[in-house]
PDB file of C-alpha atoms in Angstrom:
ATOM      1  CA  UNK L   1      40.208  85.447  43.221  1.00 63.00           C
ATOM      2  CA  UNK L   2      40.040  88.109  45.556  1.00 91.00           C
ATOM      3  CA  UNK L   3      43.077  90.933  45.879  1.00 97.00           C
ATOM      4  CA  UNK L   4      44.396  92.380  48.747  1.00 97.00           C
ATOM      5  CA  UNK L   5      43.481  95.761  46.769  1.00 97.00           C
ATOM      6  CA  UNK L   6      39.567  94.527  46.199  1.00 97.00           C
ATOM      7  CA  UNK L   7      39.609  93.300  49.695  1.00 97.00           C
ATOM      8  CA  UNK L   8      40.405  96.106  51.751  1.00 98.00           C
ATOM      9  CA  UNK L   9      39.012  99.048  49.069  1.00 97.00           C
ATOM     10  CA  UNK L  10      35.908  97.753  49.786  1.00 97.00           C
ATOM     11  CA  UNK L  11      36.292  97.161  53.890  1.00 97.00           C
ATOM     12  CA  UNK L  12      37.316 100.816  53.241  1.00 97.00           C
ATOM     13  CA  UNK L  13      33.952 101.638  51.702  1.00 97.00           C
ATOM     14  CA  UNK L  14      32.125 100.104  54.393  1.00 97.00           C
ATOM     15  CA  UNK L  15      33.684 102.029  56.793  1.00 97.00           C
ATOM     16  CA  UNK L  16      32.771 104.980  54.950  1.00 97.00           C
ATOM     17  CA  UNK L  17      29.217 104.218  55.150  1.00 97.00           C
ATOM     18  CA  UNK L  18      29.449 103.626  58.698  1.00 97.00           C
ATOM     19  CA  UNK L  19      30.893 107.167  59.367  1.00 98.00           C
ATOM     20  CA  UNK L  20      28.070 109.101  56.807  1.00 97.00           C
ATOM     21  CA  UNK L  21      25.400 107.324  59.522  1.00 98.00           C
ATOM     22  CA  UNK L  22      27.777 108.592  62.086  1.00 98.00           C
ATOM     23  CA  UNK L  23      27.480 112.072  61.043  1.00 98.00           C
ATOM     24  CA  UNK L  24      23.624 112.066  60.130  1.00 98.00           C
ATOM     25  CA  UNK L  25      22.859 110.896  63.307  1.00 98.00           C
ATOM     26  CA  UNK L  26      24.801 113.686  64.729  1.00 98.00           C
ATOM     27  CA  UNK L  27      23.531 116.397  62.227  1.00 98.00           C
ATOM     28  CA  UNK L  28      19.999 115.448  64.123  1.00 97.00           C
ATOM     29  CA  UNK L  29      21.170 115.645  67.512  1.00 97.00           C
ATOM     30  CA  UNK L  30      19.783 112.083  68.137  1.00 97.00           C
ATOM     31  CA  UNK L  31      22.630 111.432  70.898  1.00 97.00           C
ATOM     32  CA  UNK L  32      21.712 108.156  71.806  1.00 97.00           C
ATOM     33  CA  UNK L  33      21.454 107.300  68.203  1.00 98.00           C
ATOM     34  CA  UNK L  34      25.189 108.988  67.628  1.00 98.00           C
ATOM     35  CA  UNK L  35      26.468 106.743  70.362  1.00 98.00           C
ATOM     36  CA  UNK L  36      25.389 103.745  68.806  1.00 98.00           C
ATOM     37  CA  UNK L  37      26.808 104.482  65.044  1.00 98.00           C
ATOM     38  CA  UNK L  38      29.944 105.994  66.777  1.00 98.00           C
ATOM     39  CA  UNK L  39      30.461 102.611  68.752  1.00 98.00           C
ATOM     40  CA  UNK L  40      29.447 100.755  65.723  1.00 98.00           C
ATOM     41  CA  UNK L  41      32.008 102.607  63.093  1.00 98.00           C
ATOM     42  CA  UNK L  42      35.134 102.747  65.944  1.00 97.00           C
ATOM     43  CA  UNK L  43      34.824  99.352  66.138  1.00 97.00           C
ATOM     44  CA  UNK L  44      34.284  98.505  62.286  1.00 97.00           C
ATOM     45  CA  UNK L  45      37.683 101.043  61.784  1.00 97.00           C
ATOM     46  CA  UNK L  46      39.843  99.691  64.463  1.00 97.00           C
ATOM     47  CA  UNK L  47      38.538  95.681  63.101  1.00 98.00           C
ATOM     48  CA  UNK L  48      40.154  97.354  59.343  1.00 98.00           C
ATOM     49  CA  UNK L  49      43.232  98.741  61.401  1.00 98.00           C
ATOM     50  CA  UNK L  50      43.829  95.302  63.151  1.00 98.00           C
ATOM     51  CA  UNK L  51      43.257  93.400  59.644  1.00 98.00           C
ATOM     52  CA  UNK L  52      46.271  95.446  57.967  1.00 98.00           C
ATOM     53  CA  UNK L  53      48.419  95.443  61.092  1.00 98.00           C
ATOM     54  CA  UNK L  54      48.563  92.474  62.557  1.00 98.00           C
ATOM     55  CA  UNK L  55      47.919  90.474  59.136  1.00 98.00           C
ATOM     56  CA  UNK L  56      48.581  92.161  55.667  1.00 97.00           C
ATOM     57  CA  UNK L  57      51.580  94.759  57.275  1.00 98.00           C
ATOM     58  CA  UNK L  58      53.504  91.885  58.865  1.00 97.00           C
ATOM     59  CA  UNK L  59      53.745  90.072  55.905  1.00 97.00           C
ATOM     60  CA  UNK L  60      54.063  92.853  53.303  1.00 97.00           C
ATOM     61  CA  UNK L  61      57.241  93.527  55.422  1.00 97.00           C
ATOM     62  CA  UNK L  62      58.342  90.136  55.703  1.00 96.00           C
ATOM     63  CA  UNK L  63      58.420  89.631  51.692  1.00 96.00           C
ATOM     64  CA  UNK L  64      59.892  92.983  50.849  1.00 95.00           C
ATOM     65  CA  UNK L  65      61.977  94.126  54.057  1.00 94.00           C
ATOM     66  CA  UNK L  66      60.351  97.413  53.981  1.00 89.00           C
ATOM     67  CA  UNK L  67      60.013  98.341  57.711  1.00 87.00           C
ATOM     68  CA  UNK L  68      60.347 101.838  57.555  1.00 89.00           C
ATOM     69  CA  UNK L  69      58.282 102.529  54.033  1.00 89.00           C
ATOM     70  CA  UNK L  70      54.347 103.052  53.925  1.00 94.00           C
ATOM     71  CA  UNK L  71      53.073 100.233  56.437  1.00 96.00           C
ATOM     72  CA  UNK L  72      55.171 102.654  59.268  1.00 96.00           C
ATOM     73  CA  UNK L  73      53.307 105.941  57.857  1.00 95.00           C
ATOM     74  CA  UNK L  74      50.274 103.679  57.519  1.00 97.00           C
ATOM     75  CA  UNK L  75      50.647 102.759  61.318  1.00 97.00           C
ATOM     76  CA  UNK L  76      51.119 106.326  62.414  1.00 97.00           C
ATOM     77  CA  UNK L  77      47.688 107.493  60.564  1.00 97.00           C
ATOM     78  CA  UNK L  78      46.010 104.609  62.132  1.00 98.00           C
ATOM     79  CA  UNK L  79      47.147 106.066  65.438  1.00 98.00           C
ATOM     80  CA  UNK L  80      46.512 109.636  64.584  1.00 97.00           C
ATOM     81  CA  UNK L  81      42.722 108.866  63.488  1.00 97.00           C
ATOM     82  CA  UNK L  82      42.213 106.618  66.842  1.00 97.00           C
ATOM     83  CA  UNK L  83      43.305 110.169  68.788  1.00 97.00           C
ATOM     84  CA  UNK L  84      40.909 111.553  66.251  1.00 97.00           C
ATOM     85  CA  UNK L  85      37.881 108.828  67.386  1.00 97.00           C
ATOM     86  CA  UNK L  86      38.226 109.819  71.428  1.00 97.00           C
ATOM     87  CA  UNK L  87      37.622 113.656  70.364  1.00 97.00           C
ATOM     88  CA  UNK L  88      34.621 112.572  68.693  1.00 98.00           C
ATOM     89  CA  UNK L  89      33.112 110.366  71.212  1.00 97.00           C
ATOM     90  CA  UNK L  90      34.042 113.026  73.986  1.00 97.00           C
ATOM     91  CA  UNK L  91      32.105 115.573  71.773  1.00 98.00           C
ATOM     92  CA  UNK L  92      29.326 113.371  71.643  1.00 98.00           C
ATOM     93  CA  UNK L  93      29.286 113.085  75.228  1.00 97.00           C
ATOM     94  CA  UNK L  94      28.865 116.300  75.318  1.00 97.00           C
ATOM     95  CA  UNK L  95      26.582 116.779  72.741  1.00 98.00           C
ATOM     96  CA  UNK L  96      28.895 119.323  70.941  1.00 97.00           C
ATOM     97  CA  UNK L  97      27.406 119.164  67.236  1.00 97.00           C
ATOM     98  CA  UNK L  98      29.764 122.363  66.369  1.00 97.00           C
ATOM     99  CA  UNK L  99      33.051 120.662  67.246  1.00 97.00           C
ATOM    100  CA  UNK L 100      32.062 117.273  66.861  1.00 98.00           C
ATOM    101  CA  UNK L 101      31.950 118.571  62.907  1.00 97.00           C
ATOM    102  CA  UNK L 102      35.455 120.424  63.120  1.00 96.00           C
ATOM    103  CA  UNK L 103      36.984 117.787  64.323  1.00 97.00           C
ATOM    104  CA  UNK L 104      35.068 114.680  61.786  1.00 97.00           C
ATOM    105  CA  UNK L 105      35.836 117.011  58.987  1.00 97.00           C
ATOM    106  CA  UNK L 106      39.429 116.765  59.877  1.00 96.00           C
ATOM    107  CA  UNK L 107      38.899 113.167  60.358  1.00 97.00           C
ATOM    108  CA  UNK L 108      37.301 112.413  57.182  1.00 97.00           C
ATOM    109  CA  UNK L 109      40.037 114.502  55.437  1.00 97.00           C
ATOM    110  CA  UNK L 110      42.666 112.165  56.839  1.00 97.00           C
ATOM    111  CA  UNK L 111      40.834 109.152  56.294  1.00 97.00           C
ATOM    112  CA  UNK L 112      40.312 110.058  52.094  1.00 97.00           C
ATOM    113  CA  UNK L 113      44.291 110.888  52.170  1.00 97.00           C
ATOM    114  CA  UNK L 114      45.164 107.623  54.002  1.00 97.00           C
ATOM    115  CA  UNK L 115      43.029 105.329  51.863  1.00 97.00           C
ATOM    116  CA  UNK L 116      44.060 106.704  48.541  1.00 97.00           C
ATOM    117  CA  UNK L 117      47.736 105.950  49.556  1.00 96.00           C
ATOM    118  CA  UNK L 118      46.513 102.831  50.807  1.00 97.00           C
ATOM    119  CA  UNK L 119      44.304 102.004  47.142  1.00 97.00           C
ATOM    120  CA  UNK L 120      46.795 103.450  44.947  1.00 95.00           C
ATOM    121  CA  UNK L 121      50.166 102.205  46.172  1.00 95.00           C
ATOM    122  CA  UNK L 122      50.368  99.871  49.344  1.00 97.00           C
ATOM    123  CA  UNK L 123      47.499  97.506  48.075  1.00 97.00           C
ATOM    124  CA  UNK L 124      48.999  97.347  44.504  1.00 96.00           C
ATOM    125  CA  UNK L 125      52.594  96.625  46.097  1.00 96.00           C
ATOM    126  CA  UNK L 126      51.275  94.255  48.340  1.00 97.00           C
ATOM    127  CA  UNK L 127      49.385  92.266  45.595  1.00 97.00           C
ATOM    128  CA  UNK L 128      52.160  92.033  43.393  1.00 96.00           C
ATOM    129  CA  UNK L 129      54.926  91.106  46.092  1.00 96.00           C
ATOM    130  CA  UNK L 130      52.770  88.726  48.196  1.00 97.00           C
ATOM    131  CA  UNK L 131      51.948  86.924  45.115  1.00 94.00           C
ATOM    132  CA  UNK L 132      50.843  83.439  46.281  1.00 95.00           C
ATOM    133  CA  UNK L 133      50.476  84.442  49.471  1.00 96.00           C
ATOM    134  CA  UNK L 134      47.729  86.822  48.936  1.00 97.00           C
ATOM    135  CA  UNK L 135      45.072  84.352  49.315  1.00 96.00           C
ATOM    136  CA  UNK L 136      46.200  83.673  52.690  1.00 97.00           C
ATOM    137  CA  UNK L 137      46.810  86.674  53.628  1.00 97.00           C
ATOM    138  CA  UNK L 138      42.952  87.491  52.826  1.00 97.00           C
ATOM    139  CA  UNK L 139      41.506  84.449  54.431  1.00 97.00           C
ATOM    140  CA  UNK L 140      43.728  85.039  57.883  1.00 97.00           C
ATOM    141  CA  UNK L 141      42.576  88.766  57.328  1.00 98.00           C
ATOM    142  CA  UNK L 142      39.092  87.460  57.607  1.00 97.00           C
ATOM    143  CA  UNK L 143      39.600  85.332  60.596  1.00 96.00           C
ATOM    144  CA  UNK L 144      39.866  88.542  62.909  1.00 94.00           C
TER     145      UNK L 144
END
């Protein structure tokens, strides 16, 4: 049986991938190639945002009550790193390589801080409170 932890560590992992293409197509200066893996890991990110927010957050509060715990710090990093997203694809509009890397270094260190709360606590807690809900809480995870 799937967890919510095994689940969305390794959506996580994806999304990592996505944003290492993002960055070597940008350490080439291929622009039109950046665009594309830019486009491709927004919308793979936002698609892991909208799984834990509109799907695993919801009912994590629900069972537990916790509405001002980790799923509201969770929700305000989602929001920072979608601020975060726009810089990028304005630098690569510009075809700023220098600050396009300031800024996805800052990214990326947000990003490894996030989903190491996420791994290490909110998954775990979510596992063990949604109990036999977690199945359905994957599959309707999936359905987005």
């Amino acid at each position: 049986m799937d967890t919510i932890a095994s689940f969305l560590t390794s959506d996580h992992r994806a999304c990592d991938g996505e944003f290492a293409n993002l960055e070597n197509a940008v350490a080439s200066q291929d622009w039109e190639e950046s665009q594309k893996q830019l486009e491709k890991f927004s919308t793979d990110l936002n698609h892991h945002f909208s799984m834990e927010e509109t799907v695993m957050f919801p009912a994590f509060e629900e069972v537990t009550g916790m509405t001002q715990g980790p799923t509201m710090v969770m929700r305000m990093e989602h929001s920072q790193m979608r601020t975060i997203l726009e810089d990028l694809k304005a630098d690569i509009e510009k075809k700023d390589k220098n600050h396009f890397f300031g800024v996805s270094e800052s990214l990326m260190m947000l990003m490894q801080q996030h989903n190491m709360k996420e791994e290490q606590m909110l998954y775990a807690m979510a596992d063990m409170h949604l109990g036999s809900l977690v199945s359905k809480v994957i599959e309707d995870m999936k359905a987005i």
